[in-house]
Coordinates of C-alpha atoms in Angstrom, one line a residue:
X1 CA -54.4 -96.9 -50.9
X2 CA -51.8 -99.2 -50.5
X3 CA -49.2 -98.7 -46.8
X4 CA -45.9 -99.9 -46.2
X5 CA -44.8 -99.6 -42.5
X6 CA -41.3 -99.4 -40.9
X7 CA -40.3 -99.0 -37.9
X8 CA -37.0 -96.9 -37.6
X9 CA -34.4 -96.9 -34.7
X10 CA -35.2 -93.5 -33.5
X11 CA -39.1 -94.3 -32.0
X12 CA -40.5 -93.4 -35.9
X13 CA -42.3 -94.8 -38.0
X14 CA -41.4 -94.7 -41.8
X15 CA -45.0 -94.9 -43.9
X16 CA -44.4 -95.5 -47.9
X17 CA -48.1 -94.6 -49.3
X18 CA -49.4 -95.3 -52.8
X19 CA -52.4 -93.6 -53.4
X20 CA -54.9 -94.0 -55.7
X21 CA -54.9 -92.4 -59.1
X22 CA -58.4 -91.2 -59.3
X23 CA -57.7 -89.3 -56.1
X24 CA -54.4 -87.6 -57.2
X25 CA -56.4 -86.7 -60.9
X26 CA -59.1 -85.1 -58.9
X27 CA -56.6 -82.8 -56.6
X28 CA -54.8 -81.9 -59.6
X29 CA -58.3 -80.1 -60.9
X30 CA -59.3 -78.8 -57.5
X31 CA -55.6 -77.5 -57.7
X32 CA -56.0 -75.8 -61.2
X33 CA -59.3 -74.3 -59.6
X34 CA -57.9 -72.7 -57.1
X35 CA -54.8 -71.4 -58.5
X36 CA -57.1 -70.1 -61.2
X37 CA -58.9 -67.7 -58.6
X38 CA -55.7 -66.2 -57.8
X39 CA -54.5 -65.2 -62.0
X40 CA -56.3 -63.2 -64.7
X41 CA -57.0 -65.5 -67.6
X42 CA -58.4 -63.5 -70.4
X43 CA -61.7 -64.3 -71.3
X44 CA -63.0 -66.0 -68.2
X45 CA -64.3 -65.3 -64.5
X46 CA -61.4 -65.8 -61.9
X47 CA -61.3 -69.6 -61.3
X48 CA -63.4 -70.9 -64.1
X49 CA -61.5 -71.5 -66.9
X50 CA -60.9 -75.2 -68.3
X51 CA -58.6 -77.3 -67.1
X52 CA -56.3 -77.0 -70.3
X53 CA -56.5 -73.7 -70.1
X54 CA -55.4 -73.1 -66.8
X55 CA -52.4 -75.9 -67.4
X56 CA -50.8 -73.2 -70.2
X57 CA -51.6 -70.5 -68.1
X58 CA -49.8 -71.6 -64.6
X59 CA -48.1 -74.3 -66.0
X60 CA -48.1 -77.8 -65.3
X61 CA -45.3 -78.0 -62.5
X62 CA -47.4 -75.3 -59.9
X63 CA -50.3 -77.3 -60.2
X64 CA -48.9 -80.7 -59.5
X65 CA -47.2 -78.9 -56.7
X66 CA -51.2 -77.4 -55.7
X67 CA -52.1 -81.2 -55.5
X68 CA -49.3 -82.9 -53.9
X69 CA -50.0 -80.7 -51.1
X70 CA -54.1 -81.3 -50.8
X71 CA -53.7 -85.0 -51.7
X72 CA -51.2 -85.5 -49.0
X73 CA -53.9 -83.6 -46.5
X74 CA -56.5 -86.1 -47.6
X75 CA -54.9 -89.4 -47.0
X76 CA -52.3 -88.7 -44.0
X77 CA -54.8 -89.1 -41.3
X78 CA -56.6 -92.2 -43.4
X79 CA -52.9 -93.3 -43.2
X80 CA -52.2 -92.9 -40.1
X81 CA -55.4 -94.8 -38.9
X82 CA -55.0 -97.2 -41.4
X83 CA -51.0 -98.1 -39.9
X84 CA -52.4 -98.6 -36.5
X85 CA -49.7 -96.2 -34.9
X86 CA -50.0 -93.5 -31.9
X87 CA -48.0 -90.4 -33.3
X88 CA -46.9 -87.7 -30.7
X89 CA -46.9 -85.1 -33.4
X90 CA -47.1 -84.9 -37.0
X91 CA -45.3 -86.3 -39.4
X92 CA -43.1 -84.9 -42.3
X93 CA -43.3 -85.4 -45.8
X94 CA -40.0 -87.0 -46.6
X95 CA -39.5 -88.0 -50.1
X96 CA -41.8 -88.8 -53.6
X97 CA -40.5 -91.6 -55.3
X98 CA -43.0 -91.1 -57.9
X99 CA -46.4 -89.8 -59.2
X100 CA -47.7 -92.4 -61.4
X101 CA -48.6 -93.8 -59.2
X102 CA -48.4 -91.1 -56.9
X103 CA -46.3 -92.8 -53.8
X104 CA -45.1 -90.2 -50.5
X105 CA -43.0 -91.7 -47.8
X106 CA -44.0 -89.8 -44.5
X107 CA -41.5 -89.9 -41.2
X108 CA -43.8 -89.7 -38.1
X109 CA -42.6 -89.3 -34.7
X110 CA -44.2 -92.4 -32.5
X111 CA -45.8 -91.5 -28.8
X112 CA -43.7 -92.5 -26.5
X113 CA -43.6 -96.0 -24.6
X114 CA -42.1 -97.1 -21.3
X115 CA -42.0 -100.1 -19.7
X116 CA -41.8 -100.1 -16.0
X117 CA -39.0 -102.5 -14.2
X118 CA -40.0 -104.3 -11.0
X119 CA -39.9 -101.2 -9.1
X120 CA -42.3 -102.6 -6.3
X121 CA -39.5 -104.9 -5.2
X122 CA -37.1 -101.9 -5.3
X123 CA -36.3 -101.0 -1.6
X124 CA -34.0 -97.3 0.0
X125 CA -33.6 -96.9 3.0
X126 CA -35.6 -94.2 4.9
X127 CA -33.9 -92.0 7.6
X128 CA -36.8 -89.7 9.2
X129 CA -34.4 -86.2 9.6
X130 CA -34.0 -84.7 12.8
X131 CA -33.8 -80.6 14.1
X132 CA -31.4 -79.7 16.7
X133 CA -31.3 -77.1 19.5
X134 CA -29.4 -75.3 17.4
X135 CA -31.2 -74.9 14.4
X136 CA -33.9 -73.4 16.7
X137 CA -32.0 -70.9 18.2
X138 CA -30.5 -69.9 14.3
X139 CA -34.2 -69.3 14.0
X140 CA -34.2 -67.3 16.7
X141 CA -31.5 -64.9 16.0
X142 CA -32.5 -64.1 12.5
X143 CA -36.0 -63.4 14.1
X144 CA -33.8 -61.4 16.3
X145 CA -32.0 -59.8 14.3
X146 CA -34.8 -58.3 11.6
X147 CA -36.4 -56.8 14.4
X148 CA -33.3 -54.6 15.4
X149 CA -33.9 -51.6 15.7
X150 CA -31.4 -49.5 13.2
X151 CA -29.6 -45.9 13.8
X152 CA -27.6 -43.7 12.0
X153 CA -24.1 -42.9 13.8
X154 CA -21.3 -40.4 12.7
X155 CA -18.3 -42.4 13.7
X156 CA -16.3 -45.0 12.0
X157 CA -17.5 -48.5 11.4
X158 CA -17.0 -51.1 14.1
X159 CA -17.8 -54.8 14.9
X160 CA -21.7 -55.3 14.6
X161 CA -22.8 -51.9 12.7
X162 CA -24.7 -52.6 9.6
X163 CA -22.9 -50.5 6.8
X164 CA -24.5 -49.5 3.7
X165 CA -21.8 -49.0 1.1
X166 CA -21.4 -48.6 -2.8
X167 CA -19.7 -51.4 -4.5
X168 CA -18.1 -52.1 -7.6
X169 CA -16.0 -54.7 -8.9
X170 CA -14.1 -55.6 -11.7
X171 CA -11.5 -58.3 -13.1
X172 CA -7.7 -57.0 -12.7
X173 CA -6.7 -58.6 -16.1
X174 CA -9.3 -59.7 -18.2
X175 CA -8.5 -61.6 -20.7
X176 CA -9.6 -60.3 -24.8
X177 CA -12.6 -60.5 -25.4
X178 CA -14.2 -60.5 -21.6
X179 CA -15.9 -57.7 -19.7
X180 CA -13.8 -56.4 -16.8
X181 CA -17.1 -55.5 -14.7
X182 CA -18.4 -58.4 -12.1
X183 CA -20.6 -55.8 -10.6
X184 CA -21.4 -52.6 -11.4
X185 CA -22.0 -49.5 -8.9
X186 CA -24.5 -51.4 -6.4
X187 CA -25.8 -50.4 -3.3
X188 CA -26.5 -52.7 -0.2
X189 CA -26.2 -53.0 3.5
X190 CA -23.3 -55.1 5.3
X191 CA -23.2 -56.1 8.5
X192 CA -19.7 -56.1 10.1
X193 CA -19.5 -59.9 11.2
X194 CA -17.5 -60.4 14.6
X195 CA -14.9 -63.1 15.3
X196 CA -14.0 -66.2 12.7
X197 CA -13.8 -64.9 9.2
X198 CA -17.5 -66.4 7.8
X199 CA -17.3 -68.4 4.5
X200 CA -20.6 -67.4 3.3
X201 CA -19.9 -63.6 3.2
X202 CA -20.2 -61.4 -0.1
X203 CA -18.4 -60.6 -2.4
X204 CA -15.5 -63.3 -0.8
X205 CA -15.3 -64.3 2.9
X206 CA -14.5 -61.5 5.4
X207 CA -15.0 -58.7 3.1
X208 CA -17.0 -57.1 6.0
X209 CA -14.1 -56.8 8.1
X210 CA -12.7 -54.4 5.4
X211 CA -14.8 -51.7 6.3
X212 CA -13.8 -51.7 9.7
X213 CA -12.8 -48.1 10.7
X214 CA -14.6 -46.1 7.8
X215 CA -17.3 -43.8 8.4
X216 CA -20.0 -41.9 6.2
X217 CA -18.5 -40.2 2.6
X218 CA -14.8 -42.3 2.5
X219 CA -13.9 -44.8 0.1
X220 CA -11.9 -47.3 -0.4
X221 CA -10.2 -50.2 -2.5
X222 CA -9.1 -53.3 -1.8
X223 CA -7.8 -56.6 -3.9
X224 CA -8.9 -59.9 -3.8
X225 CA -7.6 -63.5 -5.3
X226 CA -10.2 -65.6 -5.7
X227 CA -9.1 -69.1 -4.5
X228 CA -9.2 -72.1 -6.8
X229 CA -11.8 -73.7 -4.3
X230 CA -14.6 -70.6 -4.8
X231 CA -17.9 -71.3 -5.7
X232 CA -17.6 -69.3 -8.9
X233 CA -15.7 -71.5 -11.3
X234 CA -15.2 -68.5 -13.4
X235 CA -13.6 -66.5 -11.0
X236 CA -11.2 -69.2 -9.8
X237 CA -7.5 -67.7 -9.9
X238 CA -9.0 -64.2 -10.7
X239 CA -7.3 -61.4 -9.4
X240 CA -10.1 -58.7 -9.0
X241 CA -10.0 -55.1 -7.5
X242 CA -13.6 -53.6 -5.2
X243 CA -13.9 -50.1 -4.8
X244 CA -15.6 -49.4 -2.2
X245 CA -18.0 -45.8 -1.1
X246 CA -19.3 -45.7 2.7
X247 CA -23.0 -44.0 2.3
X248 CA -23.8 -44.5 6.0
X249 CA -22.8 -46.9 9.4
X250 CA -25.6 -47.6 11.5
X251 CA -25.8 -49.1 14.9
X252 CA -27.9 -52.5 16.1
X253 CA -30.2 -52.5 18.9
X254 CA -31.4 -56.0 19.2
X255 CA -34.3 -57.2 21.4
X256 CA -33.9 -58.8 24.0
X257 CA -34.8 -62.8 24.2
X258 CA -37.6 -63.3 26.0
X259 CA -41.5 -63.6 25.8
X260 CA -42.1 -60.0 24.7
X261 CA -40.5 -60.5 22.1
X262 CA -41.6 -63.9 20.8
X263 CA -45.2 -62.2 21.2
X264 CA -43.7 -59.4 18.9
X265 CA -43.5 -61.6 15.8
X266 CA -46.6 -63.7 16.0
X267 CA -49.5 -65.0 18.4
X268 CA -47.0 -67.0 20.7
X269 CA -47.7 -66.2 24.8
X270 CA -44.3 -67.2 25.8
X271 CA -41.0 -67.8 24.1
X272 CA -41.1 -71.5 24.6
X273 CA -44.2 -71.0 22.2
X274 CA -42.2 -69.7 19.8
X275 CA -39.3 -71.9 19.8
X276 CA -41.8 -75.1 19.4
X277 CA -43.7 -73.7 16.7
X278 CA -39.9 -73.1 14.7
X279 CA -39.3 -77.4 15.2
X280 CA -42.1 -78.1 13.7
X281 CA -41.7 -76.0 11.2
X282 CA -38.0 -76.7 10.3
X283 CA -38.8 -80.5 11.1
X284 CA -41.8 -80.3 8.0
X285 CA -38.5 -78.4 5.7
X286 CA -36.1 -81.1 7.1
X287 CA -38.8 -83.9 5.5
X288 CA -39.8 -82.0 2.7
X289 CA -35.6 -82.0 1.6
X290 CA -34.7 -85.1 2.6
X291 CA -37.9 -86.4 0.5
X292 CA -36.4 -84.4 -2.2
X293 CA -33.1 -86.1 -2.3
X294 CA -34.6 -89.5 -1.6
X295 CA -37.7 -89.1 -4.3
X296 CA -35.0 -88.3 -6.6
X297 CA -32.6 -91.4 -6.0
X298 CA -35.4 -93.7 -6.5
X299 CA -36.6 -92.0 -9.5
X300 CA -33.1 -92.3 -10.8
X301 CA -32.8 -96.1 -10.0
X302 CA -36.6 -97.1 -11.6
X303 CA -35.5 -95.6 -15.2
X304 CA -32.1 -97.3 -14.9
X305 CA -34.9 -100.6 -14.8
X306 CA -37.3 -99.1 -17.0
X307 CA -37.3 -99.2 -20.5
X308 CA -38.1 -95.6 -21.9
X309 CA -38.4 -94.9 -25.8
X310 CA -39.6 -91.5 -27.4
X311 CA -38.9 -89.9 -30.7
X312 CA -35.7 -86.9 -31.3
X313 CA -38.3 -84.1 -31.2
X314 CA -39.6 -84.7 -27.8
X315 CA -36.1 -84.2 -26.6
X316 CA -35.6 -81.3 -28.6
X317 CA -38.6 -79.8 -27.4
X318 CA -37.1 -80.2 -23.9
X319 CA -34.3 -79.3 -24.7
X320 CA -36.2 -75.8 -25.4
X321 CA -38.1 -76.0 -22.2
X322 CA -34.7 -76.1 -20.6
X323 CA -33.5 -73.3 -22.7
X324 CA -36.8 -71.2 -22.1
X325 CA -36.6 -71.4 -18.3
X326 CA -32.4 -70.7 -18.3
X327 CA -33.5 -67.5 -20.3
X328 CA -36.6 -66.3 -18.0
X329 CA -34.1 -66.6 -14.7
X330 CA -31.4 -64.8 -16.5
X331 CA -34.4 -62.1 -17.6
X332 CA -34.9 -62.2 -13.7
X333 CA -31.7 -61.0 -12.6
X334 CA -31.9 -58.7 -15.3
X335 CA -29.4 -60.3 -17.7
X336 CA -30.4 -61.3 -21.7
X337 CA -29.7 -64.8 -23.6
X338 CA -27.1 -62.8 -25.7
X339 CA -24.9 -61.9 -22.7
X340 CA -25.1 -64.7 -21.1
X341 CA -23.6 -66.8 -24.3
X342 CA -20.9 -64.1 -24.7
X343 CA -20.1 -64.5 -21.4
X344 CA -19.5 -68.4 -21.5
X345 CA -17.9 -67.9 -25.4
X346 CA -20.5 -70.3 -27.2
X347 CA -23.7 -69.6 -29.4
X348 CA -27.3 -71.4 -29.1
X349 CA -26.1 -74.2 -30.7
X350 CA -23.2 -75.2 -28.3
X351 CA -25.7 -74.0 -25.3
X352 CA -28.6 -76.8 -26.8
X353 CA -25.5 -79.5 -26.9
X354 CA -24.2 -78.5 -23.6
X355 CA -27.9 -79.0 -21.9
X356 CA -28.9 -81.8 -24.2
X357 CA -28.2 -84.5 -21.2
X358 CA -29.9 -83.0 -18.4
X359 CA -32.7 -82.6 -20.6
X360 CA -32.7 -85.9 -21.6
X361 CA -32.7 -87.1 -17.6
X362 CA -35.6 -84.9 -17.7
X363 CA -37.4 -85.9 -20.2
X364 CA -37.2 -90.1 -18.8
X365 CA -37.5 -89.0 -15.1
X366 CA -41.3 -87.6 -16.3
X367 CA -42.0 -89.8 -18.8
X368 CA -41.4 -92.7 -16.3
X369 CA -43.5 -90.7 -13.4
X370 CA -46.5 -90.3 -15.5
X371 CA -46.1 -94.3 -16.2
X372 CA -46.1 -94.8 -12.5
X373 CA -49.0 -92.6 -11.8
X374 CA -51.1 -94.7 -14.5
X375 CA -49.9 -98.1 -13.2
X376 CA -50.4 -97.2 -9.2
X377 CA -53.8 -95.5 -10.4
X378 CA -53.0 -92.4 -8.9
X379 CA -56.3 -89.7 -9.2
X380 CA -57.1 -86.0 -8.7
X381 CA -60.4 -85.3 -7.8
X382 CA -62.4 -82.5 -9.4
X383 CA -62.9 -80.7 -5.4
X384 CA -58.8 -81.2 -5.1
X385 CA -58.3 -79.8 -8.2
X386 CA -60.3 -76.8 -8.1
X387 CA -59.3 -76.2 -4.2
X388 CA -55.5 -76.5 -5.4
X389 CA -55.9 -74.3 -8.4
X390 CA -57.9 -71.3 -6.1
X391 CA -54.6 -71.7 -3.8
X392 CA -52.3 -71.1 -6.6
X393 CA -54.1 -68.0 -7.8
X394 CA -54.6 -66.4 -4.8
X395 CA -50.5 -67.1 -4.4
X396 CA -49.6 -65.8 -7.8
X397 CA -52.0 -62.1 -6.7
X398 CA -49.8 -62.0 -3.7
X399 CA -46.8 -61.4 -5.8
X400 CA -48.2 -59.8 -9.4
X401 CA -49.6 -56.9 -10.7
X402 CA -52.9 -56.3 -10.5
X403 CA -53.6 -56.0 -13.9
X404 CA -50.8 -58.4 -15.0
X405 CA -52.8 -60.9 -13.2
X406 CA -55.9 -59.9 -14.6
X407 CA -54.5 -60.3 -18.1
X408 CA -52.9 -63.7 -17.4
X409 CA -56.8 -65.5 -15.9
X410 CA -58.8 -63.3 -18.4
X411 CA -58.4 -66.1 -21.9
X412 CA -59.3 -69.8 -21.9
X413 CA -56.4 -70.9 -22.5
X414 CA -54.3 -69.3 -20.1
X415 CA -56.9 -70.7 -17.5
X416 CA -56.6 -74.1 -19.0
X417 CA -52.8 -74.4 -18.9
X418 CA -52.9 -73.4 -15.3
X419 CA -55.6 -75.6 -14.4
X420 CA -53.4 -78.1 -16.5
X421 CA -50.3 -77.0 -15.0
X422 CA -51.5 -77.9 -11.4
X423 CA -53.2 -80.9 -12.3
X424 CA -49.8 -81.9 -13.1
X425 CA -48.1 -81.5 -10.1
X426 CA -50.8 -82.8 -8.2
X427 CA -50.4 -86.1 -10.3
X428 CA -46.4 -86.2 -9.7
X429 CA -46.2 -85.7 -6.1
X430 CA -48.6 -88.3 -5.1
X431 CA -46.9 -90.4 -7.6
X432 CA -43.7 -89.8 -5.7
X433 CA -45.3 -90.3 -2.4
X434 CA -47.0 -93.6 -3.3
X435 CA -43.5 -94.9 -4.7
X436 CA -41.8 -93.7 -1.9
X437 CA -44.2 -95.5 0.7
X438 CA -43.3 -98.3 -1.7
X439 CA -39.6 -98.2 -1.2
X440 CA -39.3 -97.5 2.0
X441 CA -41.7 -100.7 2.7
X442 CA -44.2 -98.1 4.6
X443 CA -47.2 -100.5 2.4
X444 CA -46.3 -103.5 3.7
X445 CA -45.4 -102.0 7.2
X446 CA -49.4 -101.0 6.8
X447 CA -50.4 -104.6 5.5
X448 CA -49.2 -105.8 8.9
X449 CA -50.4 -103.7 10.8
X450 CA -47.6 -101.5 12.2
X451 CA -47.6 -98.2 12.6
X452 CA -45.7 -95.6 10.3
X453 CA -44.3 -92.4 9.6
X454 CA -46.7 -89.6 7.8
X455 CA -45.2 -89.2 4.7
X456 CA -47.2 -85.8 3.5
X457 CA -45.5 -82.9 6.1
X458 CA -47.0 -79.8 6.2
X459 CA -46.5 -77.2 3.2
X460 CA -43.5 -74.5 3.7
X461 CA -45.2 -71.6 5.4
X462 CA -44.7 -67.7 3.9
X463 CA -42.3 -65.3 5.2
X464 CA -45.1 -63.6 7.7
X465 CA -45.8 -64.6 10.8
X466 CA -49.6 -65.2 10.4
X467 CA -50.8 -65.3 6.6
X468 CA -53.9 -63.1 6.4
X469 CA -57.1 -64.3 4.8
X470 CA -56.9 -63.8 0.6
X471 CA -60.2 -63.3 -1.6
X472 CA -58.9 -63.1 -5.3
X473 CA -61.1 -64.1 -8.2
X474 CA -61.0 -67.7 -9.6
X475 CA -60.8 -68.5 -12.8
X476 CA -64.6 -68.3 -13.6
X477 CA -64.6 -65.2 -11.8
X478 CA -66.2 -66.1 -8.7
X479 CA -64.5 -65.2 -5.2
X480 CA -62.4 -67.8 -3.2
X481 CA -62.2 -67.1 0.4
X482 CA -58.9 -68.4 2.0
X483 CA -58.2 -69.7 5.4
X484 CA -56.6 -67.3 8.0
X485 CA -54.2 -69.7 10.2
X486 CA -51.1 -69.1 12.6
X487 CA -47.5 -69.6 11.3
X488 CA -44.4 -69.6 12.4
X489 CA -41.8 -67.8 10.7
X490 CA -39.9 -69.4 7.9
X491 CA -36.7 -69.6 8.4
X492 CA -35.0 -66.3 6.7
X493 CA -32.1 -66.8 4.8
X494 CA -28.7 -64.5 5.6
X495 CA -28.8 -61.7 3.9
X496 CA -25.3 -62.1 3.0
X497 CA -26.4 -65.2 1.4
X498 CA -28.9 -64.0 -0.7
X499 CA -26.4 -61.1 -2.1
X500 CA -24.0 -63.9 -2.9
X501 CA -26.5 -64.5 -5.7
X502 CA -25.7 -60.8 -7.5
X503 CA -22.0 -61.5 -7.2
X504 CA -21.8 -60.0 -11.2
X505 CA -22.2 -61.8 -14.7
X506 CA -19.7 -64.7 -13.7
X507 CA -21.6 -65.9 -10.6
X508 CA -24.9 -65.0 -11.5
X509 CA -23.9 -67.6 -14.6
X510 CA -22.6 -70.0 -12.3
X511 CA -25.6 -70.2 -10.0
X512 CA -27.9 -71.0 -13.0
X513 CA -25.2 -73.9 -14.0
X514 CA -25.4 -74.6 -10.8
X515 CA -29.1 -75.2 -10.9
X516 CA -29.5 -76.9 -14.3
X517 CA -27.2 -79.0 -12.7
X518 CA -29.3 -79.9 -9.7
X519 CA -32.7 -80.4 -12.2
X520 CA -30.9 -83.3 -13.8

């Protein structure tokens, strides 16, 4: 078997193979043989007429095809040793110049290659994030504040009631072609927000103030122009009508601030418990973000050094992953693939153009963190591994089905790819921490002697208080017992936040843009 190698611009490999003639006769009889089993030749036993016969039975032309196809399975992986090249998947079957001698030219997709820049000399500054008095007492008041004690009132709506209306909205001139609905008879309390119009409020700022004066059973419609500045870029210059049904106006008690109440939402004696426990807490999220944002400038600035090469169907198959996950949020917010392309005007195609960079970023940004994790030597231990993976399914229980999570640890595979799947992370975020201690010059800071920062904060806590112990099966089947510890709260979001996310199609759209945006 004779090879002729080239390497192609793309990160493939070009092979031109002549193979032997011998072996080519030989497929083209086990190729009559087995077609034979498949026909009725008159006269003989399925598969065991002559050669000859066979030939004016099928005819020539199926047979050749037969043997093209369990020649080229007999010498592709001889081929591929023989070339000396590292495929990342397999190759296609390009062209046949000819068959005597029989001669395939195969296009195989390389593994891909990256060659680190001098990223130990690269150096970002580090700027160890700080909490203020007033992000405690923010804390505070949402603590505050879902712990109020809520009443039903028959009188109109004033300043501070929490409202719970109907709502519908809709475009006031669509234009062809586009749904008029943004949102679509949905129910969900308001609080009335005193003083300064807030900027965060939903459906538009001071939309709360609107209901001022309206009690149980009345309605009512207002108009809105979205600026040009508004978060939605769809709904920028829209002119949109709300219609608006009052179901009930309730009034606040809130508790009052002091050490009762900070014993009230979790193991804290006085309030001055309470409010330490909330720094450190919104100190380890202040680190954790600011890592993010930092962890992601350097990784930006070592592939703009690096030299990254990888064949067209890795990117494509990222360019699925980013496809895959755009669709499983949309499915989350209860929208389908379909609407959401009607919705921008484009098909799948124009979608897989439109995401191609920030896949692409994607696809270098790992490839180049799984170089760094090899060249710094970064390694998991089996213990860490295992104790990381019990974690994650005793977090994914907390939030499934019972029998949904049953289903998802019950085949090998599934276990694997989770096993796999946290491995992975593992891997990437001591990678970024080790190139981070790196950039910040935290190593050599060590090497002298001086003392540093902790890089690795303390994970975000749950919503409760105090997490309660967890025993959930592991992936063998054996229990895990976790570890009952004292929390602080996390810091709730406003709920008038979290509604801005169901704003309707356009800025449910916008926040996964939004999103795909921030992933590059």
């Amino acid at each position: 078997m004779k090879i002729e190698k080239q390497i192609l611009d793309d990160h493939q490999v070009k092979l031109v193979v002549e193979a032997d003639q011998g072996p080519f006769d030989e497929a083209k009889q086990r190729a009559a043989r087995k077609l034979a089993k498949k026909v009725k030749i008159p006269g003989f036993r399925p598969g065991k007429a002559p050669y000859p016969v066979i030939v004016r039975h099928i005819g020539e032309s199926a047979i050749v095809e037969e043997a093209i196809e369990l020649l080229v399975n007999d010498i592709y992986p001889d081929a591929i040793s023989q070339a000396e090249i590292e495929p990342y998947s397999i190759g296609s079957l390009e062209n046949i110049p000819s068959l005597d001698p029989p001669i395939f030219e195969f296009v195989i997709p390389l593994k891909a290659e990256v060659e680190l820049g001098n990223y130990k000399d690269l150096r970002l500054p580090y700027t160890q994030p700080s909490i203020d008095e007033a992000d405690i007492e923010e804390v505070v008041d949402n603590l505050r504040e879902r712990q109020a004690v809520i009443e039903p009132i028959e009188e109109p709506a004033k300043e501070g009631n929490l409202v719970r209306i109907r709502l519908e909205g809709e475009r006031a001139t669509p234009e062809e072609g586009e749904s008029p609905v943004l949102i679509s008879d949905r129910e969900y309390p308001v609080v009335i927000e005193a003083g300064e119009e807030d900027q965060t409020e939903w459906p538009f700022p001071g939309f709360s103030r609107h209901l001022l004066g309206l009690s149980a059973g009345e309605q009512s419609e207002l108009e809105y122009t979205f600026p040009d500045d508004t978060e939605y870029d769809t709904l920028k210059g829209e002119n949109t009508l709300f219609k608006v049904s009052v179901e009930q106006v309730n009034t606040r008690t809130i508790p009052e601030l002091d050490d009762e109440f900070a014993s009230s939402v979790g193991e804290y004696a006085t309030l001055e418990d309470l409010r330490a426990a909330i720094r450190q807490e919104l100190e380890g999220q202040a680190e954790l973000s600011y890592n993010e944002g930092y962890d992601e400038e350097l990784i930006v600035q070592i592939v703009d050094i690096s030299t990254v090469k990888y064949p067209p169907q890795m990117l494509e198959q990222e360019i699925e992953n980013v496809i895959n996950r755009l669709e499983n949020n949309l499915a989350q917010q209860g929208l389908d693939m379909d609407l959401y392309l009607k919705s921008r005007q484009m098909d799948i195609d124009a979608l897989k153009e439109e995401v191609s960079p920030v896949a692409e970023t994607r696809l270098q940004k790992s490839l180049v963190l799984l170089e760094l994790a090899d060249a710094e030597d970064i390694q998991i231990e089996p213990d860490e591994l295992q104790s990381a993976t019990n974690r994650t399914l005793g977090e994914l229980s907390n939030y499934m089905q019972k029998k949904d999570f049953k289903r998802m640890i019950q085949t090998d595979e599934a276990r694997s790819n989770l096993v796999g799947n946290v491995m992975m992370d593992m891997l990437i975020d001591r990678t970024q921490a080790r190139i981070r201690d790196i950039a910040r010059g935290a190593l050599e800071e060590q090497a002298t002697g001086e003392e540093t920062e902790p890089d690795e904060v303390a994970a975000v806590v749950p919503d409760e208080i105090a997490a309660e112990a967890v025993t959930e099966p592991d992936a063998a089947g054996t229990e895990q017992e976790g570890t009952k510890t004292k929390k602080p709260a996390k810091k709730p979001a406003k709920r008038k936040k979290a509604e801005k996310q169901d704003a309707g199609t356009a800025g449910q759209i916008e926040t996964e843009t939004a999103d795909q945006k921030k992933e590059s």
